[in-house]
């Protein structure tokens, strides 16, 4: 949040810009054109795109269960923090004079859940400690390299978040069961 970009531009300015141009759409190319016109640096451009796209995801979220929170933070990392602010600003600005209280309170609760997951439950929801790695999976399951290893690691990580697995043995068993079900 307190980052400083090229030419000593504060991140706060990028957050304001994200909220202002959000209404123009969330497509990467459109945001990129605006960033190019404003002569933003490549890292600023990436951050701007992330803020806007993550804010759109927050606004459209229908649930805030542990798995959804994990997937949000896994995808957006630290950019997700600023996106929470952008989502709140965009939503508040869209209400004009009349605030739709139920929708606003739901968004506030979603923002609270997201921030609590990141700041209070980081190792439980955002990035649980790895029970296994790709090498152990390949060795134990007698597999070679390939995208299925990444799929298994994601499956295990998400199962940790939901509480389905908590030990290395449970993680390996889950991976084995998954492979059996796919063949």
Tab-separated table of C-alpha atoms in Angstrom:
chain	number	residue	atom	x	y	z
A	1	UNK	CA	0.000	0.000	0.000
A	2	UNK	CA	2.821	2.405	0.830
A	3	UNK	CA	4.921	1.556	-2.222
A	4	UNK	CA	6.528	4.274	-4.284
A	5	UNK	CA	6.649	3.833	-8.047
A	6	UNK	CA	8.749	5.390	-10.800
A	7	UNK	CA	9.335	9.142	-10.499
A	8	UNK	CA	8.411	8.937	-6.805
A	9	UNK	CA	4.716	8.426	-7.561
A	10	UNK	CA	2.963	7.072	-4.456
A	11	UNK	CA	0.931	3.891	-4.671
A	12	UNK	CA	-1.986	5.863	-3.260
A	13	UNK	CA	-2.218	7.678	-6.614
A	14	UNK	CA	-2.379	4.346	-8.425
A	15	UNK	CA	-5.227	3.249	-6.140
A	16	UNK	CA	-7.143	6.449	-6.931
A	17	UNK	CA	-6.517	5.939	-10.642
A	18	UNK	CA	-7.738	2.336	-10.430
A	19	UNK	CA	-10.971	3.474	-8.790
A	20	UNK	CA	-11.462	6.230	-11.368
A	21	UNK	CA	-10.945	4.079	-14.458
A	22	UNK	CA	-12.704	0.990	-13.097
A	23	UNK	CA	-15.939	2.076	-14.775
A	24	UNK	CA	-14.244	1.954	-18.187
A	25	UNK	CA	-13.950	-1.823	-17.951
A	26	UNK	CA	-11.757	-4.535	-16.544
A	27	UNK	CA	-10.120	-5.704	-19.765
A	28	UNK	CA	-6.355	-5.823	-19.583
A	29	UNK	CA	-5.862	-4.184	-23.003
A	30	UNK	CA	-8.108	-1.204	-22.224
A	31	UNK	CA	-6.396	-0.612	-18.889
A	32	UNK	CA	-3.028	-0.991	-20.603
A	33	UNK	CA	-3.881	1.677	-23.176
A	34	UNK	CA	-4.826	4.119	-20.431
A	35	UNK	CA	-1.629	3.304	-18.544
A	36	UNK	CA	0.416	3.855	-21.719
A	37	UNK	CA	-1.290	7.195	-22.354
A	38	UNK	CA	-0.425	8.266	-18.806
A	39	UNK	CA	3.161	7.029	-19.290
A	40	UNK	CA	3.028	4.649	-16.350
A	41	UNK	CA	5.934	2.268	-15.865
A	42	UNK	CA	5.486	-1.428	-16.700
A	43	UNK	CA	5.276	-2.418	-12.997
A	44	UNK	CA	2.685	0.333	-12.391
A	45	UNK	CA	0.705	-0.902	-15.385
A	46	UNK	CA	0.718	-4.480	-14.044
A	47	UNK	CA	-0.342	-3.258	-10.613
A	48	UNK	CA	-3.132	-1.117	-12.071
A	49	UNK	CA	-4.491	-4.099	-14.021
A	50	UNK	CA	-4.297	-6.268	-10.899
A	51	UNK	CA	-6.098	-3.711	-8.730
A	52	UNK	CA	-8.946	-3.334	-11.203
A	53	UNK	CA	-9.377	-7.017	-12.030
A	54	UNK	CA	-9.130	-8.102	-8.387
A	55	UNK	CA	-11.626	-5.402	-7.355
A	56	UNK	CA	-14.050	-6.721	-9.977
A	57	UNK	CA	-13.605	-10.200	-8.535
A	58	UNK	CA	-14.376	-8.937	-5.016
A	59	UNK	CA	-17.497	-7.107	-6.156
A	60	UNK	CA	-18.812	-10.187	-7.974
A	61	UNK	CA	-17.918	-12.741	-5.252
A	62	UNK	CA	-20.939	-14.650	-4.077
A	63	UNK	CA	-19.325	-16.370	-1.115
A	64	UNK	CA	-16.443	-15.804	1.218
A	65	UNK	CA	-15.734	-19.335	2.387
A	66	UNK	CA	-12.161	-20.379	3.145
A	67	UNK	CA	-11.540	-21.855	-0.287
A	68	UNK	CA	-12.756	-18.745	-2.109
A	69	UNK	CA	-10.610	-16.554	0.144
A	70	UNK	CA	-7.599	-18.773	-0.518
A	71	UNK	CA	-8.098	-18.709	-4.274
A	72	UNK	CA	-8.425	-14.927	-4.235
A	73	UNK	CA	-5.177	-14.430	-2.292
A	74	UNK	CA	-3.355	-17.150	-4.232
A	75	UNK	CA	-4.146	-15.342	-7.461
A	76	UNK	CA	-3.701	-11.712	-6.401
A	77	UNK	CA	-1.102	-11.909	-3.604
A	78	UNK	CA	-0.342	-8.481	-2.075
A	79	UNK	CA	-2.181	-6.685	-4.894
A	80	UNK	CA	-5.344	-8.000	-3.301
A	81	UNK	CA	-4.981	-5.611	-0.366
A	82	UNK	CA	-5.198	-2.501	-2.528
A	83	UNK	CA	-7.948	-4.113	-4.576
A	84	UNK	CA	-10.109	-4.358	-1.458
A	85	UNK	CA	-9.865	-0.573	-1.107
A	86	UNK	CA	-10.598	-0.068	-4.802
A	87	UNK	CA	-13.647	-2.358	-4.621
A	88	UNK	CA	-15.036	-0.434	-1.657
A	89	UNK	CA	-14.431	2.928	-3.348
A	90	UNK	CA	-15.979	1.817	-6.636
A	91	UNK	CA	-19.022	0.322	-4.937
A	92	UNK	CA	-19.572	3.382	-2.761
A	93	UNK	CA	-19.243	5.724	-5.738
A	94	UNK	CA	-21.741	3.692	-7.765
A	95	UNK	CA	-24.497	4.149	-5.183
A	96	UNK	CA	-24.764	7.925	-5.726
A	97	UNK	CA	-27.042	9.408	-3.076
A	98	UNK	CA	-29.015	6.309	-2.136
A	99	UNK	CA	-26.948	3.595	-0.551
A	100	UNK	CA	-28.244	0.062	-1.006
A	101	UNK	CA	-27.610	-0.924	2.580
A	102	UNK	CA	-27.793	-4.714	2.208
A	103	UNK	CA	-25.426	-4.776	-0.768
A	104	UNK	CA	-23.043	-2.343	0.931
A	105	UNK	CA	-22.997	-4.343	4.183
A	106	UNK	CA	-22.389	-7.562	2.243
A	107	UNK	CA	-19.413	-5.957	0.494
A	108	UNK	CA	-18.065	-4.610	3.794
A	109	UNK	CA	-18.311	-8.110	5.282
A	110	UNK	CA	-16.559	-9.598	2.238
A	111	UNK	CA	-13.777	-7.019	2.569
A	112	UNK	CA	-13.479	-7.775	6.285
A	113	UNK	CA	-13.255	-11.514	5.568
A	114	UNK	CA	-10.598	-10.985	2.909
A	115	UNK	CA	-8.459	-8.755	5.106
A	116	UNK	CA	-8.889	-11.000	8.159
A	117	UNK	CA	-7.771	-13.986	6.091
A	118	UNK	CA	-4.672	-12.138	4.921
A	119	UNK	CA	-3.647	-10.483	8.170
A	120	UNK	CA	-4.956	-12.882	10.830
A	121	UNK	CA	-5.146	-16.308	9.160
A	122	UNK	CA	-2.303	-16.127	6.645
A	123	UNK	CA	-0.844	-19.597	7.322
A	124	UNK	CA	-4.272	-21.182	7.572
A	125	UNK	CA	-5.987	-19.675	4.520
A	126	UNK	CA	-3.631	-17.653	2.333
A	127	UNK	CA	-0.498	-19.785	2.281
A	128	UNK	CA	-0.634	-22.933	4.392
A	129	UNK	CA	2.731	-24.612	4.984
A	130	UNK	CA	3.447	-27.184	2.279
A	131	UNK	CA	2.884	-30.763	3.404
A	132	UNK	CA	4.558	-32.177	0.295
A	133	UNK	CA	6.558	-30.877	-2.627
A	134	UNK	CA	6.767	-31.930	-6.256
A	135	UNK	CA	9.829	-34.109	-5.688
A	136	UNK	CA	8.115	-36.119	-2.956
A	137	UNK	CA	5.004	-36.549	-5.112
A	138	UNK	CA	7.052	-37.772	-8.073
A	139	UNK	CA	9.043	-40.150	-5.881
A	140	UNK	CA	6.124	-41.529	-3.861
A	141	UNK	CA	3.681	-41.836	-6.757
A	142	UNK	CA	6.334	-42.971	-9.227
A	143	UNK	CA	5.636	-40.127	-11.661
A	144	UNK	CA	7.619	-37.984	-14.047
A	145	UNK	CA	7.581	-34.234	-14.532
A	146	UNK	CA	4.462	-32.630	-15.939
A	147	UNK	CA	1.516	-30.359	-15.251
A	148	UNK	CA	-0.235	-33.043	-13.201
A	149	UNK	CA	2.304	-32.432	-10.407
A	150	UNK	CA	1.199	-28.793	-10.182
A	151	UNK	CA	-2.436	-29.901	-10.243
A	152	UNK	CA	-1.784	-32.289	-7.360
A	153	UNK	CA	0.017	-29.617	-5.346
A	154	UNK	CA	-2.943	-27.249	-5.864
A	155	UNK	CA	-5.395	-29.982	-4.888
A	156	UNK	CA	-3.444	-30.686	-1.693
A	157	UNK	CA	-3.029	-27.002	-0.835
A	158	UNK	CA	-6.767	-26.397	-1.253
A	159	UNK	CA	-7.564	-29.512	0.786
A	160	UNK	CA	-5.380	-28.103	3.567
A	161	UNK	CA	-7.343	-24.861	3.511
A	162	UNK	CA	-10.669	-26.677	3.802
A	163	UNK	CA	-9.331	-28.995	6.517
A	164	UNK	CA	-9.554	-32.184	4.459
A	165	UNK	CA	-5.851	-32.929	4.964
A	166	UNK	CA	-3.433	-31.929	7.693
A	167	UNK	CA	-0.583	-34.433	7.466
A	168	UNK	CA	1.859	-35.529	4.811
A	169	UNK	CA	0.338	-39.030	4.737
A	170	UNK	CA	-3.164	-37.620	4.182
A	171	UNK	CA	-1.826	-35.400	1.402
A	172	UNK	CA	-0.150	-38.320	-0.359
A	173	UNK	CA	-3.295	-40.431	0.029
A	174	UNK	CA	-5.400	-37.631	-1.484
A	175	UNK	CA	-3.018	-37.391	-4.449
A	176	UNK	CA	-3.092	-41.150	-4.942
A	177	UNK	CA	-6.907	-41.250	-4.795
A	178	UNK	CA	-7.130	-38.370	-7.259
A	179	UNK	CA	-4.841	-40.117	-9.750
A	180	UNK	CA	-6.843	-43.335	-9.422
A	181	UNK	CA	-10.092	-41.474	-10.089
A	182	UNK	CA	-8.613	-39.886	-13.232
A	183	UNK	CA	-7.535	-43.158	-14.841
